[in-house]
Coordinates of C-alpha atoms and ligand atoms in Angstrom, one line a residue:
M75 CA -13.9 -13.7 4.0
S76 CA -12.9 -16.2 1.1
L77 CA -14.8 -16.0 -2.2
G78 CA -13.7 -19.0 -3.4
P79 CA -10.0 -19.7 -5.8
M80 CA -10.3 -16.3 -7.2
P81 CA -13.0 -13.6 -7.0
Q82 CA -14.1 -10.7 -9.7
H83 CA -11.4 -8.6 -7.9
L84 CA -8.7 -8.6 -6.4
V85 CA -8.4 -6.0 -4.0
S86 CA -6.6 -7.6 -0.7
I87 CA -5.7 -11.4 0.4
G88 CA -8.6 -11.6 2.0
D89 CA -10.6 -12.0 -1.1
L90 CA -8.4 -15.6 -1.9
S91 CA -8.8 -18.8 0.1
A92 CA -5.8 -20.7 1.1
E93 CA -6.1 -23.0 -1.7
G94 CA -7.3 -19.5 -4.2
I95 CA -3.4 -18.3 -3.2
V96 CA -2.5 -21.3 -3.7
E97 CA -3.5 -21.9 -7.7
V98 CA -2.0 -18.3 -7.8
L99 CA 1.7 -19.6 -7.6
E100 CA 0.8 -22.7 -9.5
V101 CA -0.2 -20.6 -12.3
A102 CA 2.6 -18.4 -12.1
E103 CA 4.6 -21.4 -12.3
S104 CA 3.3 -22.2 -15.7
F105 CA 3.9 -18.6 -16.6
A106 CA 7.1 -18.8 -14.8
E107 CA 8.0 -21.5 -17.5
V108 CA 6.7 -19.6 -20.5
E109 CA 8.8 -16.8 -19.5
R110 CA 11.7 -19.1 -19.9
R111 CA 11.3 -19.1 -23.4
A112 CA 12.8 -17.2 -27.1
M113 CA 8.9 -16.4 -27.3
K114 CA 7.7 -15.3 -24.0
K115 CA 4.6 -14.0 -25.6
V116 CA 0.9 -16.1 -25.6
P117 CA -2.6 -14.5 -26.7
T118 CA -4.3 -15.8 -23.9
L119 CA -5.8 -12.9 -23.3
K120 CA -6.2 -11.7 -27.0
G121 CA -9.0 -9.3 -27.5
K122 CA -9.4 -7.8 -23.8
V123 CA -8.0 -4.6 -22.6
V124 CA -6.6 -3.8 -19.3
A125 CA -6.2 -0.2 -17.9
T126 CA -3.5 0.8 -15.8
V127 CA -4.7 3.4 -13.2
F128 CA -2.0 4.5 -10.9
F129 CA -2.6 7.6 -8.3
E130 CA 0.9 7.3 -6.7
E131 CA 4.3 6.4 -8.3
S132 CA 5.5 3.5 -9.3
T133 CA 8.6 1.8 -10.8
R134 CA 8.4 -2.5 -9.9
T135 CA 4.5 -3.0 -9.9
R136 CA 3.7 -0.4 -13.3
L137 CA 5.9 -1.7 -15.5
S138 CA 5.4 -5.5 -13.6
F139 CA 1.5 -5.5 -14.3
E140 CA 1.8 -3.5 -18.1
T141 CA 4.5 -6.7 -19.3
A142 CA 2.7 -9.7 -17.7
A143 CA -0.9 -8.3 -19.7
K144 CA 1.0 -7.5 -23.2
R145 CA 2.5 -11.1 -22.5
L146 CA -0.4 -12.1 -22.1
S147 CA -1.6 -10.4 -25.4
A148 CA -4.1 -8.1 -24.2
D149 CA -4.2 -4.2 -25.5
V150 CA -2.7 -2.4 -22.3
L151 CA -3.5 1.3 -21.8
S152 CA -2.3 3.3 -19.2
L153 CA -4.2 6.5 -17.9
S154 CA -1.4 9.4 -16.6
V155 CA -3.0 10.8 -13.8
A156 CA -0.6 14.0 -13.9
S157 CA -2.4 14.5 -17.4
S158 CA -5.3 13.4 -17.2
S159 CA -8.9 15.4 -15.9
V160 CA -7.9 13.9 -12.5
K161 CA -7.0 17.4 -12.2
K162 CA -9.9 19.5 -13.4
G163 CA -11.3 18.2 -10.1
E164 CA -12.8 15.4 -11.9
S165 CA -13.7 12.8 -9.2
L166 CA -12.8 9.1 -9.2
R167 CA -16.0 7.9 -9.7
D168 CA -16.6 9.3 -12.6
T169 CA -12.7 9.0 -13.6
V170 CA -13.4 5.3 -12.6
Q171 CA -16.6 4.7 -14.9
T172 CA -15.3 6.8 -18.3
I173 CA -12.6 4.3 -17.8
E174 CA -15.3 1.8 -18.1
A175 CA -17.2 3.4 -20.9
M176 CA -14.2 2.5 -23.1
G177 CA -14.4 -1.2 -22.9
I178 CA -11.7 -1.6 -20.3
D179 CA -12.2 -5.1 -19.0
L180 CA -9.5 -4.4 -15.7
L181 CA -8.7 -1.7 -14.3
I182 CA -5.2 -1.5 -12.4
M183 CA -5.1 1.0 -9.6
R184 CA -2.7 2.4 -7.1
H185 CA -4.5 5.2 -5.1
G186 CA -2.5 6.9 -1.7
S187 CA -6.3 6.1 -0.3
S188 CA -6.3 3.1 1.7
G189 CA -10.3 1.7 -0.3
A190 CA -9.8 3.6 -3.6
P191 CA -9.8 0.0 -5.5
L192 CA -12.2 -1.1 -3.2
Q193 CA -14.5 1.7 -4.1
A194 CA -13.7 1.2 -7.5
S195 CA -14.9 -2.1 -7.8
R196 CA -18.2 -0.9 -6.9
W197 CA -18.5 1.8 -9.1
T198 CA -18.0 -0.4 -11.9
E199 CA -20.6 -2.8 -14.0
H200 CA -18.5 -5.1 -15.5
A201 CA -15.0 -4.1 -15.2
Q202 CA -12.9 -6.2 -12.9
V203 CA -10.4 -4.3 -10.0
V204 CA -6.7 -5.2 -9.5
N205 CA -5.7 -3.2 -6.4
A206 CA -2.5 -2.7 -6.7
G207 CA -1.2 -0.6 -3.8
D208 CA -3.8 1.2 -1.8
G209 CA -2.2 3.8 1.0
W210 CA -1.7 1.6 4.1
H211 CA -4.8 -0.9 3.2
E212 CA -3.0 -3.9 1.2
H213 CA -0.7 -4.7 -2.1
P214 CA -2.0 -8.2 -2.9
S215 CA 0.1 -8.9 -6.0
Q216 CA 3.3 -7.5 -3.7
G217 CA 2.3 -11.1 -1.2
L218 CA 1.7 -13.1 -3.6
L219 CA 5.0 -12.3 -5.8
D220 CA 6.9 -12.8 -1.9
C221 CA 5.4 -15.8 -1.0
F222 CA 6.3 -17.1 -4.8
T223 CA 9.5 -16.0 -4.4
V224 CA 10.6 -18.3 -1.0
R225 CA 8.6 -21.0 -2.4
Q226 CA 10.8 -21.6 -5.0
A227 CA 13.6 -20.6 -3.0
W228 CA 12.6 -23.5 -0.9
A229 CA 12.0 -25.6 -3.6
E230 CA 15.4 -25.1 -5.4
Q231 CA 17.1 -25.1 -2.0
R232 CA 15.6 -29.1 -1.5
S233 CA 16.5 -29.6 -4.9
M234 CA 12.6 -30.4 -5.8
A235 CA 10.6 -29.4 -8.4
A236 CA 8.1 -26.3 -7.6
A237 CA 5.3 -26.9 -9.0
G238 CA 2.6 -29.5 -6.7
T239 CA 4.2 -28.3 -3.8
G240 CA 1.0 -26.6 -2.8
A241 CA 1.2 -24.9 0.0
T242 CA 3.0 -27.5 2.6
L243 CA 6.7 -25.9 2.3
F244 CA 5.2 -22.6 4.7
E245 CA 3.9 -25.4 7.7
G246 CA 5.6 -23.9 10.6
K247 CA 7.6 -21.3 9.4
Q248 CA 9.2 -18.4 10.8
V249 CA 8.7 -14.8 8.7
L250 CA 10.0 -12.1 10.9
I251 CA 8.5 -8.8 9.0
V252 CA 10.6 -6.0 9.7
G253 CA 10.7 -2.5 10.0
D254 CA 8.4 0.3 9.2
L255 CA 5.2 -1.5 9.6
A256 CA 2.8 1.2 10.8
H257 CA 2.8 2.3 7.0
S258 CA 2.9 -1.1 5.5
R259 CA 0.8 -2.2 3.0
V260 CA 3.2 -4.8 1.4
A261 CA 3.0 -6.1 5.4
R262 CA -0.6 -6.2 5.8
S263 CA -0.6 -8.6 2.4
E264 CA 2.3 -10.4 3.7
V265 CA 0.5 -11.2 6.7
L266 CA -2.3 -12.9 5.3
A267 CA -0.6 -14.5 2.5
Y268 CA 1.8 -16.5 4.3
T269 CA -0.1 -17.2 7.0
A270 CA -3.2 -18.4 5.8
L271 CA -0.4 -20.9 4.0
G272 CA 0.6 -21.6 7.1
A273 CA 3.7 -19.7 8.2
E274 CA 4.2 -17.9 11.5
V275 CA 4.5 -14.0 11.3
T276 CA 6.7 -12.1 13.8
L277 CA 6.7 -8.5 13.4
A278 CA 9.9 -6.5 14.4
A279 CA 9.9 -2.6 14.8
P280 CA 10.0 0.0 17.3
R281 CA 7.1 0.9 18.7
T282 CA 5.8 3.7 17.0
L283 CA 5.8 2.0 14.3
L284 CA 4.1 -0.7 14.8
P285 CA 0.6 0.1 14.4
A286 CA -1.9 1.2 16.5
N287 CA -4.0 -1.7 17.0
L288 CA -2.5 -5.5 16.1
D289 CA -5.3 -7.2 17.8
H290 CA -6.7 -9.2 15.3
W291 CA -3.6 -10.0 12.9
P292 CA -2.5 -13.2 12.7
V293 CA 0.8 -12.6 14.6
Q294 CA 3.3 -11.7 17.3
V295 CA 5.6 -9.2 18.1
A296 CA 9.3 -9.9 18.8
E297 CA 10.5 -8.6 22.0
D298 CA 13.7 -9.2 21.7
F299 CA 15.0 -8.2 17.8
E300 CA 18.5 -10.0 17.4
E301 CA 17.0 -13.0 19.0
A302 CA 14.0 -12.9 16.6
L303 CA 16.5 -12.7 13.4
G304 CA 18.3 -16.6 15.1
R305 CA 14.9 -18.0 14.3
A306 CA 13.6 -16.3 11.5
D307 CA 13.5 -18.5 8.2
V308 CA 12.4 -15.7 6.1
V309 CA 13.2 -11.9 6.5
S310 CA 10.5 -9.0 4.7
V311 CA 12.8 -5.5 5.4
L312 CA 10.1 -2.8 4.3
R313 CA 11.2 1.2 4.0
L314 CA 10.2 3.5 6.4
Q315 CA 7.4 5.5 4.1
A316 CA 8.7 8.8 4.9
E317 CA 5.4 10.1 1.9
R318 CA 3.1 8.7 5.0
G319 CA 4.6 10.5 7.9
S320 CA 7.7 7.5 9.6
G321 CA 10.2 10.3 10.0
E322 CA 7.8 11.3 13.1
C323 CA 8.2 7.8 14.3
V324 CA 12.1 7.3 14.6
P325 CA 13.8 10.5 16.4
N326 CA 16.1 10.2 13.4
L327 CA 17.0 7.5 10.8
R328 CA 20.4 6.6 12.7
E329 CA 18.6 5.6 15.6
F330 CA 16.4 3.1 13.6
T331 CA 19.2 1.8 11.0
S332 CA 21.5 0.8 14.5
T333 CA 17.9 -0.8 15.7
F334 CA 16.2 -2.6 13.2
G335 CA 18.5 -1.8 10.4
L336 CA 20.2 -5.2 8.4
T337 CA 23.3 -4.8 8.8
E338 CA 25.9 -6.7 7.9
E339 CA 26.4 -8.1 11.8
R340 CA 22.6 -9.2 11.9
M341 CA 23.3 -10.8 8.5
D342 CA 25.6 -12.9 10.5
R343 CA 22.7 -13.7 12.9
L344 CA 20.6 -15.9 10.1
K345 CA 19.9 -19.3 10.4
P346 CA 21.7 -21.7 7.4
G347 CA 19.7 -21.3 4.3
A348 CA 17.7 -18.2 5.8
L349 CA 16.0 -15.4 3.6
V350 CA 15.9 -12.0 2.7
T351 CA 13.1 -10.0 0.6
H352 CA 12.1 -6.7 0.5
P353 CA 10.1 -5.0 -1.8
G354 CA 11.4 -2.4 -3.0
P355 CA 12.4 0.5 -3.7
M356 CA 15.3 -0.1 -1.2
V357 CA 16.9 3.2 0.6
R358 CA 20.6 1.1 1.1
G359 CA 22.2 2.7 4.4
V360 CA 19.0 2.5 5.9
E361 CA 16.6 -0.1 6.4
I362 CA 18.9 -2.2 4.7
S363 CA 22.8 -1.8 4.3
S364 CA 23.8 -2.2 0.3
R365 CA 26.3 -5.0 1.3
V366 CA 23.7 -7.5 2.2
A367 CA 20.9 -5.6 -0.7
D368 CA 23.4 -7.6 -3.3
D369 CA 24.0 -11.0 -0.4
P370 CA 22.9 -14.2 -2.6
R371 CA 20.4 -14.7 0.4
C372 CA 18.4 -11.7 -0.8
L373 CA 15.9 -11.8 -3.2
V374 CA 14.5 -8.4 -4.3
T375 CA 15.9 -9.1 -7.9
T376 CA 14.7 -12.3 -7.4
Q377 CA 11.2 -10.8 -6.6
V378 CA 10.7 -8.1 -9.6
H379 CA 12.0 -10.9 -12.1
N380 CA 9.0 -13.3 -10.5
G381 CA 6.3 -10.3 -10.1
V382 CA 5.8 -10.8 -14.0
A383 CA 4.5 -13.9 -14.1
V384 CA 2.9 -13.7 -10.8
R385 CA 1.0 -10.9 -12.6
M386 CA -0.2 -13.3 -15.8
A387 CA -1.4 -15.4 -13.4
I388 CA -3.5 -12.9 -11.3
L389 CA -4.4 -11.5 -15.1
Y390 CA -5.5 -14.8 -16.4
L391 CA -7.3 -16.1 -13.8
L392 CA -9.0 -13.2 -13.4
L393 CA -9.6 -12.9 -17.2
A394 CA -9.8 -16.4 -18.5
G395 CA -12.5 -17.7 -17.0
P396 CA -12.9 -20.9 -14.2
R397 CA -10.1 -22.8 -14.1
L398 CA -8.3 -24.9 -16.2
E399 CA -6.2 -27.5 -14.8
A400 CA -2.7 -26.0 -14.2
A401 CA -0.9 -29.6 -16.9
A402 CA -4.1 -27.5 -19.0
I403 CA -2.8 -24.4 -19.1
G404 CA 0.5 -25.6 -19.4
Q405 CA 0.1 -26.3 -23.2
F406 CA -2.1 -23.1 -23.6
A407 CA 0.0 -21.3 -22.4
G408 CA 2.7 -23.0 -24.7
A409 CA 0.8 -21.2 -27.9
A410 CA 2.8 -18.6 -29.3
A411 CA 0.7 -15.6 -30.1
Ligands
CP663 N1 7.5 -2.7 -4.4 C1 6.4 -1.6 -5.0 O1 5.3 -2.0 -4.8 O2 7.6 -0.8 -6.1 P1 6.7 0.5 -6.8 O3 6.3 1.0 -5.6 O4 8.1 0.6 -7.1 O5 5.6 0.0 -7.9

């Protein structure tokens, strides 16, 4: 359920209305402008304290959030769970409340259990919580940066400025998500974000890698992957989540690659202008061929780049209070730290 343009916590894409999603994308566009300057730091969140608390591995999300917070001049603390009191048996609730007691304004949490960030948001009195990926549930900042990257690429294809294009670029567009959908938190956030913006989403995977119950998912399932590829405007490729048991769902990797991997032959089926995304980390030669990963139509590096601006927008909108008009944000962002 939508809680308005920006909720107190960001646990799920479902916390945002369609207008809220567009607002994040538009504010991110302003921060992308800041990133293109020689001086990339702005004083917007000076005095705020942000903590990253990752109970699972991460390269992109953690560094991206920390970079975003530092570019906004927030103080950034990073809890290393491996050397924390969690190892002595401290509960998640006590850990969260201990962090909050230090005066942290916002806690960015990754956890292997679906629902852990939601629980954390209920245990804090003042500190806000951002879900940086929880179990099989959601990865909202990834879903938002994927939409931002696709929108930007389409805007460039149309030779028009991305700012002000709103959600309309997504209307009627076909997004095909392929891979380990059963275990993917990125898939859930992408489905919610893309459909809220007006795109139609199709899933393609072996039956064993589809979610057990799709009744409430606003998606269709591809009967024929090769045919669905030919209709797609965006192909979102997902990694097999071996750490969540995907190995038991496919007979062997070679068979998965030959039936659902994005190979060079399958790239030839894409229509002109179609885009490929991957949230990373990629396993080259399994869900995506190495050549496809390096193809200019594959936006994986652009996604990582855009992640900083999108996460700056998320932190700004959560921590800097009421909405400012995009123009005002541009002026605000214009002041160097
Ligand atoms: N896409 C993503 O969440 O990557 P990391 O696991 O490296 O953060």
